[in-house]
Amino acid sequence: MKNLLFLLLFLFSAPAIFAQNQDLSSKRILGNWYSNTNRNTKWVFTQDGKVYNYNNNQMKVIYKYTVSHSCQNYSDDTAEFVTLRDKDGNEFCFKINGINENKNGILSLTNLSNMQPLVFVNEEKSKIAQ
């Protein structure tokens, strides 16, 4: 009987734990992220679900974004994805490899359209080795 009670408690608490983990990734991505290879490229993630793409301090495009466990044909309960949507409804999928893990200041993504890794840093002047 104890095992059944424990199992039921776990099943009802799992969605709450999952929601907390999702919420943390959505919060950790907020802020300014500079391309590690081209400091003129900056992505700014805001709390209202928008990401602003800058090049040479000029805003080029605004996307709506979501963080979830799926994007287009990609789905994984253990991975997270950032989906960007432009004003025309086009979607761009990125797998999240890490967001400021151990406060390292790095956002690591994989562009799923070409499997290209993208590395951003949250300080304009910082640079990581490649």
JSON list of C-alpha atoms in Angstrom, two decimals:
[
{"chain": "A", "resi": 1, "resn": "MET", "atom": "CA", "xyz": [0.00, 0.00, 0.00]},
{"chain": "A", "resi": 2, "resn": "LYS", "atom": "CA", "xyz": [2.88, 2.37, 0.78]},
{"chain": "A", "resi": 3, "resn": "ASN", "atom": "CA", "xyz": [4.35, 1.70, -2.67]},
{"chain": "A", "resi": 4, "resn": "LEU", "atom": "CA", "xyz": [1.05, 2.52, -4.34]},
{"chain": "A", "resi": 5, "resn": "LEU", "atom": "CA", "xyz": [0.77, 5.75, -2.36]},
{"chain": "A", "resi": 6, "resn": "PHE", "atom": "CA", "xyz": [4.34, 6.68, -3.26]},
{"chain": "A", "resi": 7, "resn": "LEU", "atom": "CA", "xyz": [3.72, 5.95, -6.94]},
{"chain": "A", "resi": 8, "resn": "LEU", "atom": "CA", "xyz": [0.56, 8.07, -6.99]},
{"chain": "A", "resi": 9, "resn": "LEU", "atom": "CA", "xyz": [2.35, 10.93, -5.22]},
{"chain": "A", "resi": 10, "resn": "PHE", "atom": "CA", "xyz": [5.18, 10.75, -7.76]},
{"chain": "A", "resi": 11, "resn": "LEU", "atom": "CA", "xyz": [2.81, 10.71, -10.74]},
{"chain": "A", "resi": 12, "resn": "PHE", "atom": "CA", "xyz": [0.98, 13.78, -9.49]},
{"chain": "A", "resi": 13, "resn": "SER", "atom": "CA", "xyz": [4.15, 15.71, -8.62]},
{"chain": "A", "resi": 14, "resn": "ALA", "atom": "CA", "xyz": [6.07, 14.94, -11.85]},
{"chain": "A", "resi": 15, "resn": "PRO", "atom": "CA", "xyz": [4.24, 17.57, -13.95]},
{"chain": "A", "resi": 16, "resn": "ALA", "atom": "CA", "xyz": [5.03, 20.23, -11.34]},
{"chain": "A", "resi": 17, "resn": "ILE", "atom": "CA", "xyz": [8.71, 19.28, -11.34]},
{"chain": "A", "resi": 18, "resn": "PHE", "atom": "CA", "xyz": [8.76, 19.29, -15.16]},
{"chain": "A", "resi": 19, "resn": "ALA", "atom": "CA", "xyz": [7.11, 22.74, -15.26]},
{"chain": "A", "resi": 20, "resn": "GLN", "atom": "CA", "xyz": [9.69, 24.14, -12.86]},
{"chain": "A", "resi": 21, "resn": "ASN", "atom": "CA", "xyz": [12.57, 22.90, -15.00]},
{"chain": "A", "resi": 22, "resn": "GLN", "atom": "CA", "xyz": [11.00, 24.42, -18.10]},
{"chain": "A", "resi": 23, "resn": "ASP", "atom": "CA", "xyz": [10.45, 27.70, -16.34]},
{"chain": "A", "resi": 24, "resn": "LEU", "atom": "CA", "xyz": [14.09, 27.86, -15.27]},
{"chain": "A", "resi": 25, "resn": "SER", "atom": "CA", "xyz": [15.35, 27.49, -18.86]},
{"chain": "A", "resi": 26, "resn": "SER", "atom": "CA", "xyz": [12.95, 30.16, -20.02]},
{"chain": "A", "resi": 27, "resn": "LYS", "atom": "CA", "xyz": [14.33, 32.50, -17.37]},
{"chain": "A", "resi": 28, "resn": "ARG", "atom": "CA", "xyz": [18.01, 31.63, -17.88]},
{"chain": "A", "resi": 29, "resn": "ILE", "atom": "CA", "xyz": [17.85, 32.50, -21.58]},
{"chain": "A", "resi": 30, "resn": "LEU", "atom": "CA", "xyz": [16.72, 36.07, -20.86]},
{"chain": "A", "resi": 31, "resn": "GLY", "atom": "CA", "xyz": [19.18, 38.87, -21.63]},
{"chain": "A", "resi": 32, "resn": "ASN", "atom": "CA", "xyz": [21.84, 39.83, -24.14]},
{"chain": "A", "resi": 33, "resn": "TRP", "atom": "CA", "xyz": [23.77, 37.10, -25.94]},
{"chain": "A", "resi": 34, "resn": "TYR", "atom": "CA", "xyz": [26.70, 37.94, -28.23]},
{"chain": "A", "resi": 35, "resn": "SER", "atom": "CA", "xyz": [27.95, 35.59, -30.92]},
{"chain": "A", "resi": 36, "resn": "ASN", "atom": "CA", "xyz": [31.26, 34.11, -29.83]},
{"chain": "A", "resi": 37, "resn": "THR", "atom": "CA", "xyz": [32.61, 34.32, -33.39]},
{"chain": "A", "resi": 38, "resn": "ASN", "atom": "CA", "xyz": [31.17, 37.72, -34.41]},
{"chain": "A", "resi": 39, "resn": "ARG", "atom": "CA", "xyz": [30.66, 40.20, -31.59]},
{"chain": "A", "resi": 40, "resn": "ASN", "atom": "CA", "xyz": [28.57, 42.39, -33.95]},
{"chain": "A", "resi": 41, "resn": "THR", "atom": "CA", "xyz": [25.79, 39.78, -33.78]},
{"chain": "A", "resi": 42, "resn": "LYS", "atom": "CA", "xyz": [23.61, 39.99, -30.68]},
{"chain": "A", "resi": 43, "resn": "TRP", "atom": "CA", "xyz": [20.39, 38.22, -29.69]},
{"chain": "A", "resi": 44, "resn": "VAL", "atom": "CA", "xyz": [18.30, 39.79, -26.94]},
{"chain": "A", "resi": 45, "resn": "PHE", "atom": "CA", "xyz": [15.73, 37.49, -25.30]},
{"chain": "A", "resi": 46, "resn": "THR", "atom": "CA", "xyz": [12.99, 39.33, -23.40]},
{"chain": "A", "resi": 47, "resn": "GLN", "atom": "CA", "xyz": [10.40, 38.24, -20.83]},
{"chain": "A", "resi": 48, "resn": "ASP", "atom": "CA", "xyz": [7.54, 38.96, -23.24]},
{"chain": "A", "resi": 49, "resn": "GLY", "atom": "CA", "xyz": [8.58, 36.08, -25.53]},
{"chain": "A", "resi": 50, "resn": "LYS", "atom": "CA", "xyz": [10.47, 38.09, -28.13]},
{"chain": "A", "resi": 51, "resn": "VAL", "atom": "CA", "xyz": [14.04, 37.86, -29.33]},
{"chain": "A", "resi": 52, "resn": "TYR", "atom": "CA", "xyz": [15.64, 40.82, -31.08]},
{"chain": "A", "resi": 53, "resn": "ASN", "atom": "CA", "xyz": [18.42, 40.09, -33.57]},
{"chain": "A", "resi": 54, "resn": "TYR", "atom": "CA", "xyz": [21.02, 42.86, -33.92]},
{"chain": "A", "resi": 55, "resn": "ASN", "atom": "CA", "xyz": [23.91, 43.23, -36.31]},
{"chain": "A", "resi": 56, "resn": "ASN", "atom": "CA", "xyz": [26.31, 46.17, -35.86]},
{"chain": "A", "resi": 57, "resn": "ASN", "atom": "CA", "xyz": [23.94, 47.61, -33.21]},
{"chain": "A", "resi": 58, "resn": "GLN", "atom": "CA", "xyz": [21.10, 47.77, -35.75]},
{"chain": "A", "resi": 59, "resn": "MET", "atom": "CA", "xyz": [18.03, 45.65, -35.14]},
{"chain": "A", "resi": 60, "resn": "LYS", "atom": "CA", "xyz": [17.54, 43.35, -38.11]},
{"chain": "A", "resi": 61, "resn": "VAL", "atom": "CA", "xyz": [14.56, 41.19, -37.14]},
{"chain": "A", "resi": 62, "resn": "ILE", "atom": "CA", "xyz": [12.24, 40.38, -34.24]},
{"chain": "A", "resi": 63, "resn": "TYR", "atom": "CA", "xyz": [11.14, 36.82, -33.56]},
{"chain": "A", "resi": 64, "resn": "LYS", "atom": "CA", "xyz": [8.67, 35.37, -31.11]},
{"chain": "A", "resi": 65, "resn": "TYR", "atom": "CA", "xyz": [10.26, 32.52, -29.20]},
{"chain": "A", "resi": 66, "resn": "THR", "atom": "CA", "xyz": [9.26, 29.59, -27.04]},
{"chain": "A", "resi": 67, "resn": "VAL", "atom": "CA", "xyz": [11.28, 27.12, -25.01]},
{"chain": "A", "resi": 68, "resn": "SER", "atom": "CA", "xyz": [9.84, 23.60, -24.96]},
{"chain": "A", "resi": 69, "resn": "HIS", "atom": "CA", "xyz": [10.59, 19.91, -25.42]},
{"chain": "A", "resi": 70, "resn": "SER", "atom": "CA", "xyz": [9.63, 19.96, -29.10]},
{"chain": "A", "resi": 71, "resn": "CYS", "atom": "CA", "xyz": [10.11, 21.97, -32.25]},
{"chain": "A", "resi": 72, "resn": "GLN", "atom": "CA", "xyz": [8.65, 21.01, -35.63]},
{"chain": "A", "resi": 73, "resn": "ASN", "atom": "CA", "xyz": [9.56, 17.32, -36.14]},
{"chain": "A", "resi": 74, "resn": "TYR", "atom": "CA", "xyz": [11.95, 17.25, -33.17]},
{"chain": "A", "resi": 75, "resn": "SER", "atom": "CA", "xyz": [10.75, 16.06, -29.79]},
{"chain": "A", "resi": 76, "resn": "ASP", "atom": "CA", "xyz": [12.64, 14.85, -26.74]},
{"chain": "A", "resi": 77, "resn": "ASP", "atom": "CA", "xyz": [11.54, 14.72, -23.11]},
{"chain": "A", "resi": 78, "resn": "THR", "atom": "CA", "xyz": [15.13, 15.11, -21.94]},
{"chain": "A", "resi": 79, "resn": "ALA", "atom": "CA", "xyz": [16.13, 17.96, -24.27]},
{"chain": "A", "resi": 80, "resn": "GLU", "atom": "CA", "xyz": [14.88, 21.50, -24.75]},
{"chain": "A", "resi": 81, "resn": "PHE", "atom": "CA", "xyz": [14.45, 23.51, -27.90]},
{"chain": "A", "resi": 82, "resn": "VAL", "atom": "CA", "xyz": [14.08, 27.18, -28.74]},
{"chain": "A", "resi": 83, "resn": "THR", "atom": "CA", "xyz": [11.57, 27.83, -31.51]},
{"chain": "A", "resi": 84, "resn": "LEU", "atom": "CA", "xyz": [11.82, 31.20, -33.26]},
{"chain": "A", "resi": 85, "resn": "ARG", "atom": "CA", "xyz": [8.86, 32.43, -35.34]},
{"chain": "A", "resi": 86, "resn": "ASP", "atom": "CA", "xyz": [9.14, 35.38, -37.68]},
{"chain": "A", "resi": 87, "resn": "LYS", "atom": "CA", "xyz": [6.31, 37.72, -38.65]},
{"chain": "A", "resi": 88, "resn": "ASP", "atom": "CA", "xyz": [5.46, 35.50, -41.65]},
{"chain": "A", "resi": 89, "resn": "GLY", "atom": "CA", "xyz": [5.03, 32.42, -39.44]},
{"chain": "A", "resi": 90, "resn": "ASN", "atom": "CA", "xyz": [8.29, 30.73, -40.47]},
{"chain": "A", "resi": 91, "resn": "GLU", "atom": "CA", "xyz": [9.77, 28.61, -37.69]},
{"chain": "A", "resi": 92, "resn": "PHE", "atom": "CA", "xyz": [13.43, 28.07, -36.88]},
{"chain": "A", "resi": 93, "resn": "CYS", "atom": "CA", "xyz": [14.46, 25.34, -34.45]},
{"chain": "A", "resi": 94, "resn": "PHE", "atom": "CA", "xyz": [17.46, 25.28, -32.15]},
{"chain": "A", "resi": 95, "resn": "LYS", "atom": "CA", "xyz": [18.36, 22.56, -29.67]},
{"chain": "A", "resi": 96, "resn": "ILE", "atom": "CA", "xyz": [19.56, 23.97, -26.35]},
{"chain": "A", "resi": 97, "resn": "ASN", "atom": "CA", "xyz": [22.88, 22.41, -25.35]},
{"chain": "A", "resi": 98, "resn": "GLY", "atom": "CA", "xyz": [23.36, 24.65, -22.33]},
{"chain": "A", "resi": 99, "resn": "ILE", "atom": "CA", "xyz": [22.32, 27.99, -20.86]},
{"chain": "A", "resi": 100, "resn": "ASN", "atom": "CA", "xyz": [24.79, 29.61, -18.48]},
{"chain": "A", "resi": 101, "resn": "GLU", "atom": "CA", "xyz": [25.70, 26.24, -16.94]},
{"chain": "A", "resi": 102, "resn": "ASN", "atom": "CA", "xyz": [27.58, 26.76, -13.67]},
{"chain": "A", "resi": 103, "resn": "LYS", "atom": "CA", "xyz": [27.33, 30.50, -14.39]},
{"chain": "A", "resi": 104, "resn": "ASN", "atom": "CA", "xyz": [29.82, 30.19, -17.28]},
{"chain": "A", "resi": 105, "resn": "GLY", "atom": "CA", "xyz": [28.09, 32.91, -19.33]},
{"chain": "A", "resi": 106, "resn": "ILE", "atom": "CA", "xyz": [27.61, 30.65, -22.37]},
{"chain": "A", "resi": 107, "resn": "LEU", "atom": "CA", "xyz": [24.50, 29.91, -24.43]},
{"chain": "A", "resi": 108, "resn": "SER", "atom": "CA", "xyz": [25.12, 26.86, -26.59]},
{"chain": "A", "resi": 109, "resn": "LEU", "atom": "CA", "xyz": [22.63, 25.94, -29.33]},
{"chain": "A", "resi": 110, "resn": "THR", "atom": "CA", "xyz": [22.49, 23.69, -32.37]},
{"chain": "A", "resi": 111, "resn": "ASN", "atom": "CA", "xyz": [20.70, 25.03, -35.45]},
{"chain": "A", "resi": 112, "resn": "LEU", "atom": "CA", "xyz": [18.60, 22.02, -36.43]},
{"chain": "A", "resi": 113, "resn": "SER", "atom": "CA", "xyz": [18.23, 23.09, -40.07]},
{"chain": "A", "resi": 114, "resn": "ASN", "atom": "CA", "xyz": [21.95, 22.51, -40.72]},
{"chain": "A", "resi": 115, "resn": "MET", "atom": "CA", "xyz": [23.22, 21.03, -37.41]},
{"chain": "A", "resi": 116, "resn": "GLN", "atom": "CA", "xyz": [25.57, 24.00, -37.02]},
{"chain": "A", "resi": 117, "resn": "PRO", "atom": "CA", "xyz": [26.61, 24.73, -33.42]},
{"chain": "A", "resi": 118, "resn": "LEU", "atom": "CA", "xyz": [26.04, 28.30, -32.24]},
{"chain": "A", "resi": 119, "resn": "VAL", "atom": "CA", "xyz": [27.82, 29.69, -29.21]},
{"chain": "A", "resi": 120, "resn": "PHE", "atom": "CA", "xyz": [26.89, 32.96, -27.52]},
{"chain": "A", "resi": 121, "resn": "VAL", "atom": "CA", "xyz": [28.35, 34.70, -24.49]},
{"chain": "A", "resi": 122, "resn": "ASN", "atom": "CA", "xyz": [26.49, 37.06, -22.19]},
{"chain": "A", "resi": 123, "resn": "GLU", "atom": "CA", "xyz": [29.27, 39.62, -21.86]},
{"chain": "A", "resi": 124, "resn": "GLU", "atom": "CA", "xyz": [30.20, 41.71, -24.88]},
{"chain": "A", "resi": 125, "resn": "LYS", "atom": "CA", "xyz": [33.90, 41.61, -24.15]},
{"chain": "A", "resi": 126, "resn": "SER", "atom": "CA", "xyz": [34.23, 37.95, -23.17]},
{"chain": "A", "resi": 127, "resn": "LYS", "atom": "CA", "xyz": [35.39, 35.28, -25.59]},
{"chain": "A", "resi": 128, "resn": "ILE", "atom": "CA", "xyz": [35.74, 31.56, -25.17]},
{"chain": "A", "resi": 129, "resn": "ALA", "atom": "CA", "xyz": [38.27, 29.31, -26.83]},
{"chain": "A", "resi": 130, "resn": "GLN", "atom": "CA", "xyz": [37.08, 27.35, -29.80]}
]
